[in-house]
Coordinates of C-alpha atoms in Angstrom, one line a residue:
X1 CA 19.1 75.2 28.0
X2 CA 17.0 73.1 25.7
X3 CA 19.3 73.7 22.7
X4 CA 22.4 73.1 24.6
X5 CA 21.1 69.7 25.7
X6 CA 20.3 69.1 22.1
X7 CA 23.2 70.6 20.6
X8 CA 25.4 68.1 23.1
X9 CA 22.9 65.2 22.2
X10 CA 23.8 65.7 18.6
X11 CA 27.8 65.9 19.5
X12 CA 27.2 62.4 21.5
X13 CA 26.0 61.1 17.9
X14 CA 28.6 62.6 16.1
X15 CA 31.0 61.6 17.8
X16 CA 29.2 58.2 18.0
X17 CA 29.7 57.5 14.5
X18 CA 33.9 57.5 14.5
X19 CA 35.0 53.8 14.8
X20 CA 36.7 53.8 18.2
X21 CA 40.5 52.5 18.5
X22 CA 39.0 49.7 20.5
X23 CA 36.3 48.2 17.6
X24 CA 39.4 48.1 14.9
X25 CA 40.1 45.1 13.4
X26 CA 42.6 42.6 15.5
X27 CA 44.2 39.5 14.6
X28 CA 43.3 38.1 17.9
X29 CA 40.0 39.2 17.7
X30 CA 38.2 36.1 17.3
X31 CA 40.1 35.0 20.7
X32 CA 38.8 37.7 23.1
X33 CA 36.2 36.3 25.6
X34 CA 34.1 39.6 25.0
X35 CA 34.4 43.5 25.4
X36 CA 34.9 44.5 28.8
X37 CA 32.5 47.6 29.3
X38 CA 31.7 50.5 31.7
X39 CA 27.8 52.0 31.6
X40 CA 27.0 55.6 32.8
X41 CA 23.8 57.1 32.4
X42 CA 23.8 61.1 32.9
X43 CA 21.3 64.1 32.2
X44 CA 18.9 62.7 34.8
X45 CA 19.8 64.0 37.7
X46 CA 16.3 66.0 39.8
X47 CA 14.1 63.6 38.1
X48 CA 13.6 61.0 40.9
X49 CA 11.4 58.1 39.9
X50 CA 13.1 58.3 36.4
X51 CA 16.2 58.2 36.9
X52 CA 15.5 55.3 39.5
X53 CA 13.1 53.2 36.9
X54 CA 16.1 53.9 33.8
X55 CA 18.6 52.9 36.4
X56 CA 16.9 49.7 36.8
X57 CA 15.9 48.5 33.6
X58 CA 19.6 49.1 31.6
X59 CA 20.1 46.1 29.5
X60 CA 24.0 47.4 29.4
X61 CA 23.7 47.6 33.5
X62 CA 22.4 44.3 33.9
X63 CA 24.3 42.2 31.4
X64 CA 27.3 43.6 32.2
X65 CA 28.9 41.0 33.5
X66 CA 28.1 38.9 30.4
X67 CA 30.0 40.6 28.0
X68 CA 29.4 41.3 24.7
X69 CA 31.7 39.1 21.6
X70 CA 31.4 42.4 19.3
X71 CA 30.9 45.9 18.4
X72 CA 27.7 45.2 16.8
X73 CA 26.5 43.1 20.0
X74 CA 27.4 46.1 21.9
X75 CA 25.7 49.1 20.1
X76 CA 22.7 46.6 20.0
X77 CA 22.5 46.9 24.0
X78 CA 23.3 50.7 23.8
X79 CA 20.6 51.3 21.2
X80 CA 18.3 48.7 23.1
X81 CA 18.4 50.8 26.0
X82 CA 17.7 54.1 24.4
X83 CA 14.5 53.0 23.3
X84 CA 13.8 51.1 26.7
X85 CA 14.7 54.8 28.5
X86 CA 12.1 56.2 25.9
X87 CA 9.2 53.9 27.1
X88 CA 10.0 54.5 30.6
X89 CA 10.4 58.2 30.1
X90 CA 6.4 58.3 28.3
X91 CA 5.2 56.2 30.9
X92 CA 5.9 58.9 33.5
X93 CA 4.9 61.7 31.8
X94 CA 8.1 62.7 29.9
X95 CA 6.6 62.9 26.3
X96 CA 9.5 64.9 25.0
X97 CA 12.7 62.9 26.1
X98 CA 15.6 62.2 24.0
X99 CA 18.4 59.5 24.9
X100 CA 21.2 58.7 23.2
X101 CA 24.7 56.8 23.8
X102 CA 28.4 57.0 22.8
X103 CA 30.9 54.3 23.2
X104 CA 34.3 55.9 23.5
X105 CA 38.2 54.2 24.3
X106 CA 39.1 52.9 27.2
X107 CA 41.1 55.5 29.3
X108 CA 43.9 53.6 29.9
X109 CA 45.1 50.4 27.5
X110 CA 43.6 47.1 28.2
X111 CA 41.1 48.7 30.4
X112 CA 37.2 48.8 30.0
X113 CA 35.3 50.4 26.7
X114 CA 33.1 53.4 28.2
X115 CA 29.8 53.6 27.4
X116 CA 28.1 57.1 28.0
X117 CA 24.1 57.3 27.8
X118 CA 22.5 61.1 27.9
X119 CA 19.2 61.6 28.1
X120 CA 17.3 64.7 27.9
X121 CA 14.0 64.1 30.0
X122 CA 12.2 67.6 29.1
X123 CA 9.0 68.3 31.1
X124 CA 6.2 65.9 32.9
X125 CA 3.0 66.5 30.9
X126 CA 0.0 66.8 33.3
X127 CA -3.4 66.0 32.7
X128 CA -5.9 68.1 31.6
X129 CA -9.2 68.1 30.3
X130 CA -11.5 64.8 30.8
X131 CA -14.5 62.9 28.6
X132 CA -16.4 60.4 29.5
X133 CA -18.9 59.7 26.8
X134 CA -20.8 56.5 25.5
X135 CA -19.3 54.5 22.7
X136 CA -21.7 54.9 19.7
X137 CA -24.8 57.1 19.2
X138 CA -26.8 58.3 22.7
X139 CA -25.9 59.7 25.8
X140 CA -24.6 58.1 28.8
X141 CA -27.3 56.8 31.2
X142 CA -29.0 59.7 33.5
X143 CA -28.1 59.3 37.4
X144 CA -24.7 57.9 36.8
X145 CA -22.1 59.7 39.5
X146 CA -18.7 59.4 38.0
X147 CA -16.4 61.7 40.7
X148 CA -12.7 62.7 38.5
X149 CA -11.3 62.3 42.0
X150 CA -12.5 58.5 42.1
X151 CA -10.8 58.4 38.7
X152 CA -7.3 59.2 40.2
X153 CA -6.6 61.4 36.8
X154 CA -7.0 65.0 39.1
X155 CA -6.1 67.8 36.4
X156 CA -2.4 68.8 37.3
X157 CA -1.2 65.7 38.1
X158 CA 1.8 64.0 35.8
X159 CA 0.3 62.3 33.4
X160 CA 1.6 58.7 33.9
X161 CA 0.4 55.7 31.9
X162 CA 0.0 53.7 35.5
X163 CA -2.6 56.6 36.0
X164 CA -4.5 56.1 32.8
X165 CA -4.9 52.3 33.2
X166 CA -5.7 53.1 36.8
X167 CA -8.6 55.7 35.8
X168 CA -9.5 53.1 33.2
X169 CA -10.2 50.3 36.0
X170 CA -11.9 53.1 38.2
X171 CA -14.5 54.2 35.5
X172 CA -15.4 50.6 34.6
X173 CA -15.7 49.7 38.5
X174 CA -17.7 52.6 39.3
X175 CA -20.1 52.1 36.8
X176 CA -20.5 48.4 37.8
X177 CA -21.3 49.6 41.3
X178 CA -24.2 51.8 40.0
X179 CA -25.9 48.7 38.3
X180 CA -24.2 48.4 35.0
X181 CA -21.9 45.3 35.9
X182 CA -21.3 44.3 32.3
X183 CA -20.2 47.6 31.9
X184 CA -16.9 47.8 29.3
X185 CA -14.3 50.2 27.9
X186 CA -14.6 51.2 24.1
X187 CA -11.8 53.3 23.4
X188 CA -9.3 55.2 25.0
X189 CA -7.8 58.2 23.1
X190 CA -5.1 60.6 25.0
X191 CA -4.3 64.0 23.3
X192 CA -0.8 65.4 23.7
X193 CA -0.6 69.4 23.6
X194 CA 3.0 69.8 23.4
X195 CA 3.2 73.5 23.8
X196 CA 1.2 73.3 26.9
X197 CA 3.0 70.1 28.0
X198 CA -0.7 68.8 29.0
X199 CA -2.6 65.5 27.8
X200 CA -6.3 65.6 27.3
X201 CA -8.2 62.2 28.0
X202 CA -11.4 60.7 26.3
X203 CA -12.8 57.6 27.5
X204 CA -15.5 56.1 25.4
X205 CA -17.7 53.4 27.8
X206 CA -20.2 51.1 26.7
X207 CA -22.5 51.2 29.8
X208 CA -24.5 48.0 28.7
X209 CA -28.1 47.6 30.1
X210 CA -28.9 48.5 33.5
X211 CA -29.6 45.3 35.5
X212 CA -31.4 44.2 38.9
X213 CA -30.3 40.9 40.9
X214 CA -31.9 37.9 39.4
X215 CA -32.4 33.9 40.0
X216 CA -29.7 32.4 41.8
X217 CA -28.3 29.2 41.1
X218 CA -26.2 27.0 43.2
X219 CA -23.7 24.4 42.3
X220 CA -21.6 22.2 44.1
X221 CA -23.1 22.4 47.4
X222 CA -23.5 18.0 48.1
X223 CA -25.2 18.0 51.5
X224 CA -25.6 22.0 52.9
X225 CA -29.1 23.2 52.0
X226 CA -29.2 25.7 49.4
X227 CA -31.2 28.0 51.5
X228 CA -27.9 28.5 53.9
X229 CA -25.6 29.7 51.1
X230 CA -28.1 32.0 49.8
X231 CA -29.1 33.6 53.2
X232 CA -25.3 34.7 53.3
X233 CA -25.5 36.8 50.0
X234 CA -25.9 40.4 51.2
X235 CA -28.7 41.3 48.2
X236 CA -32.2 41.2 47.8
X237 CA -33.6 39.9 44.5
X238 CA -34.8 43.0 42.2
X239 CA -32.4 45.5 43.8
X240 CA -29.7 47.1 41.6
X241 CA -26.6 45.2 40.9
X242 CA -23.3 46.5 43.0
X243 CA -20.5 44.3 42.4
X244 CA -19.3 45.4 45.7
X245 CA -22.0 43.2 47.3
X246 CA -20.9 40.3 44.9
X247 CA -17.7 40.4 46.3
X248 CA -19.0 40.9 49.8
X249 CA -21.1 37.7 49.2
X250 CA -18.0 35.5 48.2
X251 CA -16.0 36.7 51.1
X252 CA -19.1 35.8 53.7
X253 CA -19.1 32.5 52.0
X254 CA -15.8 31.7 52.7
X255 CA -15.4 33.1 56.1
X256 CA -18.1 30.3 57.3
X257 CA -15.4 28.1 57.3
X258 CA -17.7 25.2 55.5
X259 CA -16.0 25.5 52.0
X260 CA -13.0 24.9 50.6
X261 CA -13.5 27.8 47.9
X262 CA -16.6 30.0 46.9
X263 CA -17.1 31.7 43.7
X264 CA -20.0 34.0 42.3
X265 CA -20.5 34.5 38.5
X266 CA -22.9 37.0 37.1
X267 CA -24.7 36.4 33.8
X268 CA -23.3 37.2 30.3
X269 CA -26.5 39.1 29.2
X270 CA -29.4 41.3 31.3
X271 CA -32.9 39.9 30.7
X272 CA -35.6 41.4 28.9
X273 CA -37.0 42.1 32.5
X274 CA -33.9 44.1 33.9
X275 CA -32.9 40.6 36.0
X276 CA -29.1 39.6 35.9
X277 CA -29.1 35.6 36.9
X278 CA -26.1 34.9 39.3
X279 CA -24.8 31.6 39.7
X280 CA -22.7 30.6 42.8
X281 CA -20.1 27.7 42.9
X282 CA -19.1 26.1 45.8
X283 CA -16.7 23.2 47.3
X284 CA -17.8 22.0 50.2
X285 CA -15.3 20.9 53.2
X286 CA -15.4 18.1 54.4
X287 CA -18.1 17.5 57.5
X288 CA -16.4 15.6 60.2
X289 CA -13.1 16.4 61.5
X290 CA -10.7 15.4 64.6
X291 CA -8.1 17.3 66.1
X292 CA -5.3 16.8 68.8
X293 CA -3.0 18.7 70.6
X294 CA -0.2 18.3 72.9
X295 CA 1.6 20.9 75.5
X296 CA 4.1 21.4 77.9
X297 CA 5.5 23.5 80.9
X298 CA 7.5 23.4 83.7
X299 CA 4.5 24.5 86.5
X300 CA 1.9 23.1 84.0
X301 CA 3.0 19.8 83.0
X302 CA 2.6 17.9 80.3
X303 CA -1.3 18.1 78.5
X304 CA -3.3 16.8 75.9
X305 CA -6.5 17.5 74.2
X306 CA -8.5 16.7 71.4
X307 CA -12.1 17.0 69.8
X308 CA -14.0 15.8 67.2
X309 CA -16.3 18.0 65.1
X310 CA -19.4 17.9 62.9
X311 CA -20.2 20.9 60.6
X312 CA -23.2 20.0 58.8
X313 CA -25.0 17.9 61.0
X314 CA -28.7 18.1 59.8
X315 CA -28.0 19.7 56.2
X316 CA -27.9 23.2 57.7
X317 CA -24.6 23.8 58.5
X318 CA -25.7 22.7 61.8
X319 CA -22.0 22.5 64.2
X320 CA -21.6 19.8 67.2
X321 CA -18.1 19.5 68.5
X322 CA -17.2 17.5 71.3
X323 CA -13.7 18.2 72.8
X324 CA -11.6 16.5 75.9
X325 CA -8.7 17.7 77.7
X326 CA -6.8 15.4 79.8
X327 CA -3.4 17.4 81.7
X328 CA -1.8 17.9 85.1
X329 CA -3.6 20.8 86.3
X330 CA -7.2 20.1 84.5
X331 CA -9.1 17.4 82.9
X332 CA -12.5 18.0 81.4
X333 CA -15.1 17.1 78.7
X334 CA -17.2 19.7 77.1
X335 CA -19.9 19.7 74.0
X336 CA -21.1 22.5 71.9
X337 CA -24.3 22.5 69.3
X338 CA -24.3 25.4 67.0
X339 CA -27.3 26.2 64.7
X340 CA -27.0 29.1 62.4
X341 CA -28.9 32.0 61.1
X342 CA -31.3 32.1 64.5
X343 CA -33.9 34.9 64.3
X344 CA -31.5 36.5 62.2
X345 CA -28.8 35.9 59.4
X346 CA -25.0 35.6 60.7
X347 CA -26.5 35.2 64.4
X348 CA -25.9 31.6 65.6
X349 CA -27.1 30.1 68.6
X350 CA -24.9 27.8 71.0
X351 CA -25.6 25.6 73.2
X352 CA -22.6 23.9 75.4
X353 CA -22.3 22.2 78.6
X354 CA -19.5 20.3 80.2
X355 CA -17.8 18.5 83.5
X356 CA -14.4 20.6 84.4
X357 CA -11.7 18.8 87.2
X358 CA -8.8 21.6 88.1
X359 CA -5.9 20.7 90.1
X360 CA -4.1 24.3 91.0
X361 CA -1.6 25.2 93.5
X362 CA -4.4 27.9 95.0
X363 CA -7.4 25.5 94.8
X364 CA -8.8 22.0 93.4
X365 CA -12.0 22.6 91.9
X366 CA -15.0 20.2 90.4
X367 CA -17.8 21.9 88.0
X368 CA -20.7 21.3 85.5
X369 CA -21.2 23.6 83.2
X370 CA -24.5 24.4 80.9
X371 CA -25.3 27.9 78.7
X372 CA -27.0 29.1 75.7
X373 CA -25.5 32.0 73.6
X374 CA -26.2 34.3 70.9
X375 CA -23.2 35.0 68.6
X376 CA -23.9 38.0 66.1
X377 CA -21.5 39.3 63.8
X378 CA -22.2 42.6 63.2
X379 CA -19.3 43.1 60.1
X380 CA -16.3 41.6 59.2
X381 CA -14.2 42.7 62.4
X382 CA -17.0 43.3 64.8
X383 CA -19.1 40.4 66.7
X384 CA -20.8 40.4 69.9
X385 CA -22.3 37.6 72.1
X386 CA -24.8 37.6 75.0
X387 CA -26.4 34.3 76.8
X388 CA -26.7 32.4 79.9
X389 CA -25.2 30.2 82.3
X390 CA -25.7 27.8 84.9
X391 CA -22.5 26.6 87.0
X392 CA -22.5 24.2 90.0
X393 CA -19.1 23.5 91.3
X394 CA -17.6 22.7 94.3
X395 CA -14.3 24.1 95.5
X396 CA -11.6 22.9 98.1
X397 CA -9.1 25.7 98.8
X398 CA -7.1 25.8 102.1
X399 CA -8.6 22.4 103.0
X400 CA -12.2 23.6 103.4
X401 CA -14.9 22.9 100.9
X402 CA -17.2 25.2 99.1
X403 CA -20.4 24.7 97.0
X404 CA -21.3 27.4 94.5
X405 CA -24.3 27.6 92.2
X406 CA -23.4 30.4 90.2
X407 CA -26.2 32.0 87.4
X408 CA -24.4 34.8 84.8
X409 CA -25.3 36.7 82.0
X410 CA -22.0 36.6 79.9
X411 CA -22.2 39.7 77.4
X412 CA -19.1 40.3 75.4
X413 CA -17.8 41.8 72.1
X414 CA -14.9 41.1 70.1
X415 CA -13.1 43.1 67.3
X416 CA -10.5 41.5 64.9
X417 CA -8.2 42.9 62.6
X418 CA -5.9 40.8 62.3
X419 CA -4.5 38.6 59.3
X420 CA -4.4 35.1 60.8
X421 CA -5.5 32.8 63.5
X422 CA -2.3 31.3 64.6
X423 CA 0.3 33.2 63.4
X424 CA -0.9 37.0 62.8
X425 CA 1.3 39.7 61.3
X426 CA -0.9 42.7 61.1
X427 CA -4.1 44.4 62.7
X428 CA -4.9 43.3 66.4
X429 CA -7.6 41.6 68.7
X430 CA -9.4 43.1 70.9
X431 CA -11.7 41.2 73.5
X432 CA -15.0 43.1 75.6
X433 CA -16.0 40.7 78.5
X434 CA -19.0 41.6 81.3
X435 CA -20.6 39.1 83.3
X436 CA -23.0 39.5 86.3
X437 CA -23.7 36.7 88.4
X438 CA -27.3 37.5 90.5
X439 CA -28.9 36.2 93.1
X440 CA -32.0 37.0 91.9
X441 CA -31.8 34.4 89.4
X442 CA -30.8 31.8 91.4
X443 CA -26.7 32.3 92.2
X444 CA -25.5 31.3 95.7
X445 CA -23.8 35.1 95.5
X446 CA -24.2 38.0 93.7
X447 CA -21.1 39.9 91.8
X448 CA -19.6 41.4 88.5
X449 CA -16.4 40.6 86.6
X450 CA -15.5 42.8 83.8
X451 CA -12.4 42.6 81.6
X452 CA -10.7 44.0 78.7
X453 CA -7.9 42.5 76.7
X454 CA -5.9 43.6 73.4
X455 CA -3.0 42.1 71.3
X456 CA -1.7 44.2 68.4
X457 CA 0.7 43.0 65.7
X458 CA 3.0 45.5 63.4
X459 CA 5.0 43.7 60.4
X460 CA 8.7 45.7 60.4
X461 CA 8.7 44.3 56.6
X462 CA 7.5 43.9 53.5
X463 CA 7.0 40.0 53.9
X464 CA 6.2 39.7 57.7
X465 CA 9.2 38.3 58.8
X466 CA 9.7 40.7 61.7
X467 CA 6.9 41.5 63.6
X468 CA 6.5 43.1 66.5
X469 CA 3.6 42.1 68.6
X470 CA 2.1 43.7 72.1
X471 CA -0.7 43.1 74.2
X472 CA -2.6 44.1 77.4
X473 CA -5.3 43.4 79.7
X474 CA -6.9 44.9 82.7
X475 CA -9.8 42.8 84.8
X476 CA -11.7 43.9 87.8
X477 CA -14.4 42.0 90.1
X478 CA -16.6 44.0 92.0
X479 CA -20.2 43.4 94.4
X480 CA -17.9 40.9 96.6
X481 CA -15.0 40.4 98.0
X482 CA -12.0 38.4 97.2
X483 CA -12.4 36.0 100.0
X484 CA -15.9 35.7 99.2
X485 CA -15.6 34.8 95.3
X486 CA -15.2 31.7 94.5
X487 CA -11.7 30.7 93.7
X488 CA -11.9 29.5 90.1
X489 CA -13.3 33.2 89.2
X490 CA -10.6 35.0 90.5
X491 CA -8.4 36.4 88.8
X492 CA -4.9 35.0 88.2
X493 CA -1.7 35.2 85.9
X494 CA 1.7 33.6 85.3
X495 CA 2.1 31.0 82.8
X496 CA 2.3 30.2 79.3
X497 CA -0.1 32.4 77.9
X498 CA 0.2 35.6 80.5
X499 CA 3.9 36.4 82.5
X500 CA 6.1 34.1 81.3
X501 CA 8.9 33.4 83.6
X502 CA 6.3 32.5 86.5
X503 CA 4.7 29.4 87.8
X504 CA 1.0 28.8 86.4
X505 CA -1.1 31.9 88.5
X506 CA 1.5 32.4 90.7
X507 CA 1.9 35.9 90.3
X508 CA 0.0 37.9 92.5
X509 CA -1.4 37.6 96.6
X510 CA 0.5 34.3 98.0
X511 CA -0.7 32.8 101.3
X512 CA 1.7 31.8 104.2
X513 CA 2.1 28.4 102.2
X514 CA 3.1 30.4 98.9
X515 CA 0.1 29.4 97.4
X516 CA -1.6 32.0 95.0
X517 CA -5.1 33.0 96.2
X518 CA -6.1 35.1 93.4
X519 CA -7.4 38.7 93.4
X520 CA -10.3 41.3 92.4
X521 CA -8.4 42.8 89.9
X522 CA -5.9 42.3 87.5
X523 CA -3.0 44.0 84.9
X524 CA -0.6 42.5 82.8
X525 CA 1.4 43.2 79.2
X526 CA 3.8 42.0 76.8
X527 CA 5.9 42.8 74.3
X528 CA 7.9 40.3 71.6
X529 CA 9.8 40.5 68.9
X530 CA 9.2 37.9 66.3
X531 CA 11.7 37.0 63.6
X532 CA 11.8 34.5 60.9
X533 CA 15.2 34.1 61.1
X534 CA 16.1 31.6 58.4
X535 CA 13.1 29.1 56.4
X536 CA 10.7 27.9 58.9
X537 CA 13.0 29.0 62.0
X538 CA 11.9 31.8 63.8
X539 CA 13.7 33.8 67.2
X540 CA 11.7 35.3 69.6
X541 CA 12.5 37.2 72.6
X542 CA 9.9 38.7 74.9
X543 CA 9.1 40.5 78.0
X544 CA 6.2 40.3 80.4
X545 CA 4.7 42.1 83.5
X546 CA 1.8 41.6 85.4
X547 CA 0.1 41.7 88.7
X548 CA -3.0 40.4 90.5
X549 CA -4.7 43.0 93.5
X550 CA -6.6 42.1 96.6
X551 CA -8.7 45.0 95.6
X552 CA -11.3 46.3 93.0
X553 CA -9.2 48.7 91.0
X554 CA -5.8 48.0 89.8
X555 CA -3.2 50.3 90.4
X556 CA 0.6 51.2 89.2
X557 CA 1.2 51.4 92.7
X558 CA 1.9 48.3 93.8
X559 CA 5.6 46.5 92.2
X560 CA 4.7 44.2 89.3
X561 CA 6.1 41.0 88.4
X562 CA 8.6 41.2 85.5
X563 CA 9.7 38.0 83.3
X564 CA 11.7 37.7 80.1
X565 CA 12.9 35.1 77.7
X566 CA 13.8 33.8 74.5
X567 CA 11.4 31.7 72.3
X568 CA 12.4 29.8 69.3
X569 CA 9.7 28.8 66.5
X570 CA 9.0 26.3 64.0
X571 CA 6.6 27.5 61.6
X572 CA 4.4 24.9 59.9
X573 CA 1.2 24.7 57.7
X574 CA -1.2 24.8 60.8
X575 CA 0.3 27.7 62.9
X576 CA 4.2 27.8 64.3
X577 CA 5.8 25.6 67.1
X578 CA 6.4 27.5 70.5
X579 CA 9.4 26.8 72.5
X580 CA 9.7 28.9 75.0
X581 CA 12.1 29.4 78.2
X582 CA 11.7 32.7 80.4
X583 CA 13.1 34.0 83.6
X584 CA 11.5 36.2 86.1
X585 CA 13.2 39.4 86.4
X586 CA 12.4 40.4 89.9
X587 CA 11.5 37.3 91.8
X588 CA 10.5 36.3 95.1
X589 CA 11.7 33.6 97.5
X590 CA 9.3 31.3 96.1
X591 CA 9.7 31.7 92.5
X592 CA 11.5 29.3 90.7
X593 CA 14.9 30.6 88.3
X594 CA 13.2 30.1 84.9
X595 CA 10.0 28.4 83.4
X596 CA 9.8 26.4 80.0
X597 CA 6.9 26.3 77.7
X598 CA 6.2 23.9 74.8
X599 CA 2.5 24.3 72.8
X600 CA 1.4 25.0 69.0
X601 CA 0.7 28.8 68.1
X602 CA 1.7 32.1 69.2
X603 CA 2.1 32.7 73.1
X604 CA -0.5 35.6 71.8

């Protein structure tokens, strides 16, 4: 078969040496705009990736509309394709591949010239032996762990050039993770065995000197204390250098939100005592900022909010935030002061207080709050929080006024794998919250509130322009009946961020005046398809469902309230502007025909 293929290639070359009729001298040749041709690439059936890449890289195909002005120009394109195809084949492990071309007369007078490129790929070479040795005299340092599987050049795998390059990168990476941060590749040799159709690889590396973390120099910190920056770094002085920790330290600095940029550079040489100096360069964000927002819905009316924030109050990245909300359903003024790295690194302590008034269909309330909370980041994805809260409130419901004093111990955990705060396209968010309110601590009554919420985002395309998003939530309050619970501590659903299509808090039990009473259990979920249709404009069809229960455990036995609608999005640098119109699918007599919502950011 191999002989027959080579014979056919030879016949193609022979035939290609005859000057075809279309290339004979013609008095009107200079008036021709160019030579029209068609291309056929044959002989690569069954080669998969090779055939695809050859087709994509063909100059003859990519420039078919750019007509060559002469026979010589067309021949140059064909020879250029042969060279390109040969390189493509070798990059995929086809080291015996041969490509030749032939140019034939048109089938019909005046038709396109026919260009045939025939390839014989031969066999795919595979990796065989792998040798790693030190450049120059001497051997590799003792104790190195350089497993072949981590280099991604398994014995028997196709000998692709991309795999060789990846192996080089992986080899240096492994050395840099094992206290040799200045390691570099000295030489690489690939030995081809044409009989066995295999490739042997020999890597020569210069590991450099073994290094330990040395002194840290910090640059660019105009107002933030050096100690705050150094505490973010995950290594200790004198420990073996691991470049993964260098990258982790850079990410830790960026994640604080205090810096526009952060970089970490290692020294050019290891000192005589084995230490390697480290330089951290940061660019601080402005310490002060203000912000404002506006929202509107048919049930909640117009709402505005504003905040002022100082992120470096005393030089140690302490944060003070004051926020106010003025809306038809709520008026509030809150403040929070956060101290970083309390007791341990990555554990913040926040003192917060506020005054809040709420005006809803179910109740009116006025409350004063004071609390302290620890927030501990366990990893890039997981964080936990715990604290103590005090709240005194006056609540008017059904014409009756009640006063409550509540002392709670809020406990929570958050898992966040999403890729964006305001417009996530991948990953998910989970929030678990449990708060006991105990009479033994001074509360006027005891009860226990717990909830779990999760949202997930799945991009259906590479660009993230089509995203399937879903959410679900469940909650329960036990220890007191619904009627004995403070109205502002019960569960409610319905409105902009829950079951759209229904008025604020209106899903669930209603009293004789069709006003919501809230409940001791909650179940709600929703899904939407976020489609960025054109440029910065998108549409979002969605469906939501939920119910609130007068019992401690939610069930699916009762009817869920369903809502659906269509949203419109305009994407900006600070997040999407949202406009939704939603309709109740199984409305009650008291429900409106539709609801409209406007806000910044996605619904969840």
